[in-house]
mmCIF file of C-alpha atoms and ligand atoms in Angstrom:
data_model
loop_
_atom_site.group_PDB
_atom_site.id
_atom_site.type_symbol
_atom_site.label_atom_id
_atom_site.label_comp_id
_atom_site.label_asym_id
_atom_site.label_seq_id
_atom_site.Cartn_x
_atom_site.Cartn_y
_atom_site.Cartn_z
ATOM 1 C CA MET A 1306 33.811 -2.544 13.126
ATOM 2 C CA ASN A 1307 32.147 -3.448 16.225
ATOM 3 C CA ASN A 1308 31.495 -7.207 16.698
ATOM 4 C CA LEU A 1309 27.834 -7.077 17.094
ATOM 5 C CA ILE A 1310 27.632 -4.975 13.856
ATOM 6 C CA LYS A 1311 29.868 -7.321 12.031
ATOM 7 C CA GLU A 1312 28.042 -10.412 13.035
ATOM 8 C CA SER A 1313 24.526 -8.868 12.190
ATOM 9 C CA LEU A 1314 25.903 -7.820 8.780
ATOM 10 C CA THR A 1315 27.080 -11.300 8.019
ATOM 11 C CA LYS A 1316 23.699 -12.807 9.017
ATOM 12 C CA LEU A 1317 21.891 -10.568 6.842
ATOM 13 C CA LYS A 1318 24.159 -11.225 3.890
ATOM 14 C CA GLN A 1319 23.841 -14.893 4.459
ATOM 15 C CA LYS A 1320 20.079 -14.551 3.977
ATOM 16 C CA ASN A 1321 20.555 -12.781 0.644
ATOM 17 C CA ILE A 1322 19.094 -9.557 1.824
ATOM 18 C CA ASN A 1323 19.357 -6.959 -0.711
ATOM 19 C CA ASN A 1324 20.685 -3.884 1.139
ATOM 20 C CA PRO A 1325 22.129 -5.355 4.319
ATOM 21 C CA GLU A 1326 24.030 -2.186 5.402
ATOM 22 C CA LEU A 1327 20.907 0.059 4.892
ATOM 23 C CA ASP A 1328 18.737 -2.383 6.722
ATOM 24 C CA LEU A 1329 21.225 -2.481 9.509
ATOM 25 C CA ARG A 1330 21.399 1.312 9.818
ATOM 26 C CA ILE A 1331 17.634 1.607 9.953
ATOM 27 C CA LEU A 1332 17.268 -1.177 12.593
ATOM 28 C CA LEU A 1333 20.198 0.394 14.623
ATOM 29 C CA LYS A 1334 18.486 3.813 14.469
ATOM 30 C CA HIS A 1335 15.219 2.249 15.744
ATOM 31 C CA ALA A 1336 16.911 0.565 18.469
ATOM 32 C CA SER A 1337 18.506 3.814 19.498
ATOM 33 C CA LYS A 1338 17.051 5.338 22.533
ATOM 34 C CA LYS A 1339 17.805 8.784 21.108
ATOM 35 C CA ASN A 1340 16.682 7.641 17.555
ATOM 36 C CA ASN A 1341 20.055 8.841 16.104
ATOM 37 C CA GLU A 1342 21.909 7.685 12.977
ATOM 38 C CA ILE A 1343 24.701 5.167 13.700
ATOM 39 C CA ILE A 1344 27.736 5.052 11.550
ATOM 40 C CA LEU A 1345 28.525 1.482 10.802
ATOM 41 C CA SER A 1346 32.324 1.901 10.564
ATOM 42 C CA ASN A 1347 32.609 3.703 13.796
ATOM 43 C CA PRO A 1348 29.475 3.015 15.753
ATOM 44 C CA ASN A 1349 28.702 4.470 19.130
ATOM 45 C CA LEU A 1350 26.396 1.812 20.648
ATOM 46 C CA ASP A 1351 25.984 3.547 24.031
ATOM 47 C CA ASN A 1352 22.363 4.497 23.308
ATOM 48 C CA ILE A 1353 21.410 1.245 21.486
ATOM 49 C CA ASP A 1354 18.941 -1.067 23.255
ATOM 50 C CA ILE A 1355 20.899 -4.256 22.348
ATOM 51 C CA VAL A 1356 17.994 -6.623 23.258
ATOM 52 C CA LYS A 1357 15.665 -4.686 20.891
ATOM 53 C CA PHE A 1358 18.310 -4.597 18.259
ATOM 54 C CA LYS A 1359 18.877 -8.393 18.378
ATOM 55 C CA SER A 1360 15.241 -9.008 18.112
ATOM 56 C CA TYR A 1361 14.956 -6.740 15.073
ATOM 57 C CA ILE A 1362 17.847 -8.596 13.399
ATOM 58 C CA ARG A 1363 16.196 -12.024 14.257
ATOM 59 C CA LYS A 1364 12.965 -10.874 12.469
ATOM 60 C CA ARG A 1365 14.867 -9.444 9.498
ATOM 61 C CA ILE A 1366 16.708 -12.770 9.098
ATOM 62 C CA LYS A 1367 13.413 -14.497 8.956
ATOM 63 C CA ARG A 1368 12.725 -12.078 6.119
ATOM 64 C CA GLN A 1369 9.985 -9.899 7.792
ATOM 65 C CA SER A 1370 10.111 -6.525 6.063
ATOM 66 C CA ILE A 1371 11.705 -3.509 7.649
ATOM 67 C CA ALA A 1372 8.360 -1.803 7.534
ATOM 68 C CA LYS A 1373 6.705 -4.475 9.538
ATOM 69 C CA ILE A 1374 9.545 -4.735 12.003
ATOM 70 C CA ILE A 1375 9.547 -1.084 12.759
ATOM 71 C CA ASN A 1376 5.702 -0.793 12.156
ATOM 72 C CA ASN A 1377 6.175 2.102 9.838
ATOM 73 C CA LYS A 1378 6.318 2.978 6.167
ATOM 74 C CA SER A 1379 6.302 6.215 4.299
ATOM 75 C CA PHE A 1380 3.716 6.666 1.585
ATOM 76 C CA TRP A 1381 3.222 9.829 -0.500
ATOM 77 C CA LYS A 1382 3.891 12.583 2.050
ATOM 78 C CA TYR A 1383 3.259 10.767 5.287
ATOM 79 C CA ASP A 1384 4.320 7.893 7.725
ATOM 80 C CA PHE A 1385 1.826 5.068 8.275
ATOM 81 C CA TYR A 1386 1.543 2.513 11.059
ATOM 82 C CA ILE A 1387 1.896 -0.955 9.405
ATOM 83 C CA ASN A 1388 1.500 -4.445 10.790
ATOM 84 C CA ASP A 1389 1.094 -8.104 9.422
ATOM 85 C CA PHE A 1390 -2.589 -7.472 8.701
ATOM 86 C CA VAL A 1391 -1.994 -4.993 5.941
ATOM 87 C CA LEU A 1392 0.241 -4.618 2.818
ATOM 88 C CA ASP A 1393 3.310 -2.447 3.245
ATOM 89 C CA PRO A 1394 2.348 0.562 1.009
ATOM 90 C CA ARG A 1395 4.283 0.302 -2.280
ATOM 91 C CA PRO A 1396 5.704 3.203 -4.095
ATOM 92 C CA GLU A 1397 3.872 2.393 -7.368
ATOM 93 C CA THR A 1398 0.521 2.868 -5.504
ATOM 94 C CA GLU A 1399 1.455 6.441 -4.980
ATOM 95 C CA LEU A 1400 0.696 6.864 -8.759
ATOM 96 C CA ILE A 1401 -2.980 6.531 -7.798
ATOM 97 C CA ILE A 1402 -2.737 9.808 -5.851
ATOM 98 C CA GLU A 1403 -0.745 11.474 -8.582
ATOM 99 C CA GLU A 1404 -3.336 10.395 -11.145
ATOM 100 C CA VAL A 1405 -6.221 11.687 -8.960
ATOM 101 C CA LEU A 1406 -4.328 15.062 -8.604
ATOM 102 C CA ASN A 1407 -4.062 15.054 -12.490
ATOM 103 C CA ILE A 1408 -7.785 14.555 -12.866
ATOM 104 C CA TYR A 1409 -8.918 17.069 -10.246
ATOM 105 C CA ARG A 1410 -6.801 20.167 -10.490
ATOM 106 C CA ASN A 1411 -9.093 21.981 -8.010
ATOM 107 C CA LYS A 1412 -8.264 20.783 -4.480
ATOM 108 C CA ASN A 1413 -11.104 22.584 -2.912
ATOM 109 C CA LEU A 1414 -13.645 20.371 -4.537
ATOM 110 C CA LYS A 1415 -16.053 18.596 -2.249
ATOM 111 C CA LEU A 1416 -15.380 15.136 -3.756
ATOM 112 C CA LYS A 1417 -17.220 12.064 -2.392
ATOM 113 C CA ILE A 1418 -14.621 9.247 -2.587
ATOM 114 C CA LEU A 1419 -14.836 5.626 -2.148
ATOM 115 C CA ASP A 1420 -11.609 3.526 -1.375
ATOM 116 C CA ILE A 1421 -12.135 -0.157 -1.859
ATOM 117 C CA GLY A 1422 -9.852 -2.390 0.115
ATOM 118 C CA THR A 1423 -8.288 0.501 2.141
ATOM 119 C CA GLY A 1424 -5.881 -1.766 4.119
ATOM 120 C CA SER A 1425 -3.654 0.631 6.075
ATOM 121 C CA GLY A 1426 -5.709 3.552 4.883
ATOM 122 C CA CYS A 1427 -2.683 5.038 3.085
ATOM 123 C CA ILE A 1428 -4.535 5.999 -0.093
ATOM 124 C CA ALA A 1429 -7.614 7.426 1.666
ATOM 125 C CA ILE A 1430 -5.576 9.439 4.157
ATOM 126 C CA SER A 1431 -3.245 10.776 1.410
ATOM 127 C CA LEU A 1432 -6.367 11.872 -0.666
ATOM 128 C CA ALA A 1433 -7.961 13.340 2.399
ATOM 129 C CA LYS A 1434 -4.824 15.446 2.958
ATOM 130 C CA GLU A 1435 -4.789 16.631 -0.570
ATOM 131 C CA PHE A 1436 -8.482 17.340 -0.916
ATOM 132 C CA LYS A 1437 -9.444 18.865 2.501
ATOM 133 C CA ASN A 1438 -13.119 19.167 1.614
ATOM 134 C CA ALA A 1439 -13.488 15.579 0.353
ATOM 135 C CA SER A 1440 -15.416 13.106 2.335
ATOM 136 C CA ILE A 1441 -14.197 9.612 2.002
ATOM 137 C CA THR A 1442 -15.693 6.114 2.729
ATOM 138 C CA ALA A 1443 -12.876 3.689 3.087
ATOM 139 C CA ILE A 1444 -14.017 0.112 3.100
ATOM 140 C CA ASP A 1445 -12.367 -3.304 3.828
ATOM 141 C CA ILE A 1446 -13.405 -6.845 4.505
ATOM 142 C CA SER A 1447 -10.643 -7.276 7.158
ATOM 143 C CA GLN A 1448 -11.544 -6.175 10.600
ATOM 144 C CA GLU A 1449 -7.829 -6.338 11.554
ATOM 145 C CA ALA A 1450 -6.928 -4.021 8.564
ATOM 146 C CA LEU A 1451 -9.604 -1.547 9.584
ATOM 147 C CA GLU A 1452 -8.020 -1.413 12.932
ATOM 148 C CA VAL A 1453 -4.772 -0.432 11.414
ATOM 149 C CA ALA A 1454 -6.615 2.182 9.262
ATOM 150 C CA GLU A 1455 -8.276 3.596 12.364
ATOM 151 C CA LYS A 1456 -4.919 3.901 14.045
ATOM 152 C CA ASN A 1457 -3.667 5.882 10.986
ATOM 153 C CA LEU A 1458 -6.639 7.967 10.849
ATOM 154 C CA LYS A 1459 -5.987 9.105 14.463
ATOM 155 C CA ILE A 1460 -2.351 9.698 13.827
ATOM 156 C CA HIS A 1461 -3.115 11.878 10.806
ATOM 157 C CA ASN A 1462 -6.183 13.536 12.328
ATOM 158 C CA CYS A 1463 -8.520 12.562 9.480
ATOM 159 C CA GLY A 1464 -11.442 11.134 11.377
ATOM 160 C CA ASN A 1465 -13.669 14.030 10.206
ATOM 161 C CA GLN A 1466 -13.133 13.282 6.661
ATOM 162 C CA ILE A 1467 -12.944 9.492 6.473
ATOM 163 C CA GLN A 1468 -15.562 6.904 7.443
ATOM 164 C CA LEU A 1469 -14.186 3.442 7.770
ATOM 165 C CA LYS A 1470 -16.631 0.472 7.105
ATOM 166 C CA LEU A 1471 -16.369 -3.201 7.469
ATOM 167 C CA ILE A 1472 -18.289 -4.031 4.315
ATOM 168 C CA ASP A 1473 -18.018 -5.874 1.084
ATOM 169 C CA PHE A 1474 -18.011 -3.774 -2.104
ATOM 170 C CA LYS A 1475 -20.998 -5.546 -3.431
ATOM 171 C CA ASN A 1476 -23.070 -4.172 -0.444
ATOM 172 C CA ILE A 1477 -22.210 -0.464 -1.117
ATOM 173 C CA ASN A 1478 -25.073 1.447 -2.902
ATOM 174 C CA SER A 1479 -24.416 5.199 -2.689
ATOM 175 C CA LYS A 1480 -22.869 7.315 -5.427
ATOM 176 C CA PHE A 1481 -19.342 8.739 -5.597
ATOM 177 C CA ASP A 1482 -17.406 11.277 -7.631
ATOM 178 C CA LEU A 1483 -14.250 9.116 -7.437
ATOM 179 C CA ILE A 1484 -13.632 5.530 -6.756
ATOM 180 C CA VAL A 1485 -10.049 4.272 -6.080
ATOM 181 C CA SER A 1486 -8.773 0.779 -5.325
ATOM 182 C CA ASN A 1487 -5.665 -1.276 -5.194
ATOM 183 C CA PRO A 1488 -7.280 -4.702 -5.132
ATOM 184 C CA PRO A 1489 -5.512 -8.014 -4.744
ATOM 185 C CA TYR A 1490 -4.368 -8.929 -8.225
ATOM 186 C CA LEU A 1491 -1.725 -11.593 -8.101
ATOM 187 C CA THR A 1492 -2.404 -15.143 -9.459
ATOM 188 C CA ASN A 1493 -1.710 -17.899 -7.034
ATOM 189 C CA ASP A 1494 1.326 -18.829 -9.091
ATOM 190 C CA GLN A 1495 2.668 -15.185 -8.822
ATOM 191 C CA PHE A 1496 1.950 -15.049 -5.104
ATOM 192 C CA ASN A 1497 4.044 -18.257 -4.543
ATOM 193 C CA LYS A 1498 6.940 -16.564 -6.422
ATOM 194 C CA THR A 1499 6.856 -13.410 -4.286
ATOM 195 C CA ASP A 1500 9.701 -12.514 -1.882
ATOM 196 C CA PRO A 1501 9.518 -14.125 1.552
ATOM 197 C CA GLU A 1502 8.656 -10.673 2.868
ATOM 198 C CA VAL A 1503 5.452 -10.788 0.887
ATOM 199 C CA LYS A 1504 4.621 -14.396 0.904
ATOM 200 C CA ASN A 1505 5.274 -15.160 4.576
ATOM 201 C CA PHE A 1506 4.240 -11.848 6.198
ATOM 202 C CA GLU A 1507 1.682 -10.069 4.062
ATOM 203 C CA PRO A 1508 -2.039 -11.017 4.153
ATOM 204 C CA LYS A 1509 -2.813 -13.264 1.210
ATOM 205 C CA LEU A 1510 -6.356 -11.873 1.212
ATOM 206 C CA ALA A 1511 -4.920 -8.499 0.051
ATOM 207 C CA LEU A 1512 -2.772 -10.020 -2.702
ATOM 208 C CA VAL A 1513 -4.405 -12.887 -4.649
ATOM 209 C CA GLY A 1514 -7.248 -12.141 -7.023
ATOM 210 C CA GLY A 1515 -8.480 -15.624 -7.985
ATOM 211 C CA HIS A 1516 -6.880 -18.068 -10.535
ATOM 212 C CA ASP A 1517 -6.079 -15.275 -13.002
ATOM 213 C CA GLY A 1518 -5.649 -12.447 -10.747
ATOM 214 C CA LEU A 1519 -8.631 -10.635 -12.352
ATOM 215 C CA LYS A 1520 -11.387 -11.617 -10.030
ATOM 216 C CA PHE A 1521 -11.899 -8.308 -8.205
ATOM 217 C CA TYR A 1522 -11.854 -6.344 -11.565
ATOM 218 C CA ARG A 1523 -14.640 -8.487 -12.685
ATOM 219 C CA GLU A 1524 -16.671 -8.133 -9.484
ATOM 220 C CA TYR A 1525 -16.118 -4.357 -9.534
ATOM 221 C CA SER A 1526 -17.244 -4.119 -13.213
ATOM 222 C CA ASN A 1527 -20.551 -5.774 -12.299
ATOM 223 C CA ASN A 1528 -21.835 -2.672 -10.424
ATOM 224 C CA LEU A 1529 -19.139 -0.001 -10.436
ATOM 225 C CA LYS A 1530 -21.160 2.167 -12.882
ATOM 226 C CA ASN A 1531 -24.157 2.257 -10.506
ATOM 227 C CA LEU A 1532 -21.862 3.734 -7.843
ATOM 228 C CA MET A 1533 -20.454 6.465 -9.950
ATOM 229 C CA ASN A 1534 -21.954 9.962 -10.511
ATOM 230 C CA LYS A 1535 -22.249 11.002 -14.082
ATOM 231 C CA THR A 1536 -18.829 12.711 -14.174
ATOM 232 C CA ALA A 1537 -17.113 10.219 -11.825
ATOM 233 C CA TYR A 1538 -13.745 8.519 -12.275
ATOM 234 C CA PHE A 1539 -12.508 5.188 -11.215
ATOM 235 C CA VAL A 1540 -8.670 4.913 -10.623
ATOM 236 C CA CYS A 1541 -7.168 1.512 -9.967
ATOM 237 C CA GLU A 1542 -3.861 -0.280 -9.644
ATOM 238 C CA ILE A 1543 -3.269 -3.387 -11.859
ATOM 239 C CA GLY A 1544 -0.743 -6.191 -12.086
ATOM 240 C CA ILE A 1545 1.820 -7.018 -14.694
ATOM 241 C CA ASN A 1546 0.251 -7.699 -18.047
ATOM 242 C CA GLN A 1547 -3.308 -7.016 -16.864
ATOM 243 C CA ARG A 1548 -3.935 -3.926 -18.791
ATOM 244 C CA GLN A 1549 -5.614 -5.466 -21.898
ATOM 245 C CA ASP A 1550 -7.815 -7.690 -19.786
ATOM 246 C CA CYS A 1551 -8.722 -4.944 -17.464
ATOM 247 C CA GLU A 1552 -9.517 -2.633 -20.290
ATOM 248 C CA GLU A 1553 -11.819 -5.179 -21.745
ATOM 249 C CA ILE A 1554 -13.619 -5.991 -18.461
ATOM 250 C CA PHE A 1555 -14.368 -2.406 -17.666
ATOM 251 C CA GLN A 1556 -15.248 -1.340 -21.236
ATOM 252 C CA ASN A 1557 -17.729 -4.188 -21.511
ATOM 253 C CA SER A 1558 -19.328 -2.680 -18.379
ATOM 254 C CA GLY A 1559 -19.700 0.661 -20.143
ATOM 255 C CA LEU A 1560 -16.753 2.596 -18.760
ATOM 256 C CA TYR A 1561 -14.182 4.409 -20.870
ATOM 257 C CA LEU A 1562 -10.545 4.115 -20.317
ATOM 258 C CA ASN A 1563 -8.951 7.602 -20.045
ATOM 259 C CA LYS A 1564 -5.400 6.951 -19.056
ATOM 260 C CA ILE A 1565 -2.692 4.389 -18.472
ATOM 261 C CA VAL A 1566 0.087 5.281 -16.147
ATOM 262 C CA ASN A 1567 3.325 3.308 -16.173
ATOM 263 C CA ASP A 1568 5.418 2.871 -13.002
ATOM 264 C CA LEU A 1569 9.140 3.606 -12.799
ATOM 265 C CA GLN A 1570 9.956 0.167 -14.034
ATOM 266 C CA GLY A 1571 7.813 1.020 -17.245
ATOM 267 C CA ILE A 1572 5.038 -1.489 -16.201
ATOM 268 C CA GLU A 1573 1.431 -0.443 -16.998
ATOM 269 C CA ARG A 1574 0.210 -0.003 -13.383
ATOM 270 C CA ILE A 1575 -2.544 2.491 -12.960
ATOM 271 C CA LEU A 1576 -5.762 2.741 -15.074
ATOM 272 C CA SER A 1577 -8.250 5.525 -14.879
ATOM 273 C CA PHE A 1578 -11.747 5.095 -16.248
ATOM 274 C CA SER A 1579 -14.781 7.445 -16.553
ATOM 275 C CA LYS A 1580 -18.525 7.049 -17.351
ATOM 276 C CA ILE A 1581 -18.665 9.666 -20.061
HETATM 277 N N1 LIG B 877 2.164 -5.230 -6.098
HETATM 278 C C1 LIG B 877 2.038 -6.168 -5.061
HETATM 279 C C2 LIG B 877 3.133 -7.170 -5.096
HETATM 280 O O1 LIG B 877 3.492 -7.607 -6.144
HETATM 281 C C3 LIG B 877 0.596 -6.729 -5.164
HETATM 282 C C4 LIG B 877 -0.398 -5.816 -4.563
HETATM 283 C C5 LIG B 877 -1.670 -6.146 -4.900
HETATM 284 O O2 LIG B 877 -1.970 -7.323 -5.148
HETATM 285 N N2 LIG B 877 -2.535 -5.231 -4.860
HETATM 286 O O3 LIG B 877 3.361 -7.822 -4.019
#
């Protein structure tokens, strides 16, 4: 094995990184001028930008995520631009899209959708691609996150369907057919126990939902109903063990729980509510 590769692998292993070989292959591919796959056991490093590669390894050793190093993460059917101002899109969040597709079988519907806390825009853009006639308002309170979303909107050519707005949810006052959100829902304690990739590189603003993690669900429940058309749905992501509390919070505000979707680990992860 080439020395540079061997040394890099050892460094990654010393930092307890889960899949060091896989990470190494991805970073090599990204440092390759021809973007080709590199075989670790018999690498051809002719096309590798060594300076770039070494800087990637330094970042990974500091436990920045691969997605944030290469500024890219796949979500649903697309690749998204990602940086430190947004969460890396998580696979479990794709279940929001799946659930919406379950609810609305007719993809030609002219749905009016609100995405609260859009971040990279991955949910809004994926929905825009599935529902070509939908018009989506994607909001966030982080200007930096909206700049990331704007970039993704351009990459995916969705500017005509999605309107980005720097606004707090509380100041929205129109009606929608569908509201989606992956709000911050960790407790401070949970946040402190997350992996360094999350704790040190992801915006805390997008992760922590007050002392018990439920702050945003409570805030939403105060005026969500007023933003929903009669037949509207609200689909959101929740944290571990939050199903019962969230169910209660939204039912007290007059919404009905329709469905609980478990993620691949069997954790209750997505809730869908309706008005009638
Ligand atoms: N699932 C994320 C995590 O555990 C949290 C995402 C969120 O708060 N919306 O890091």
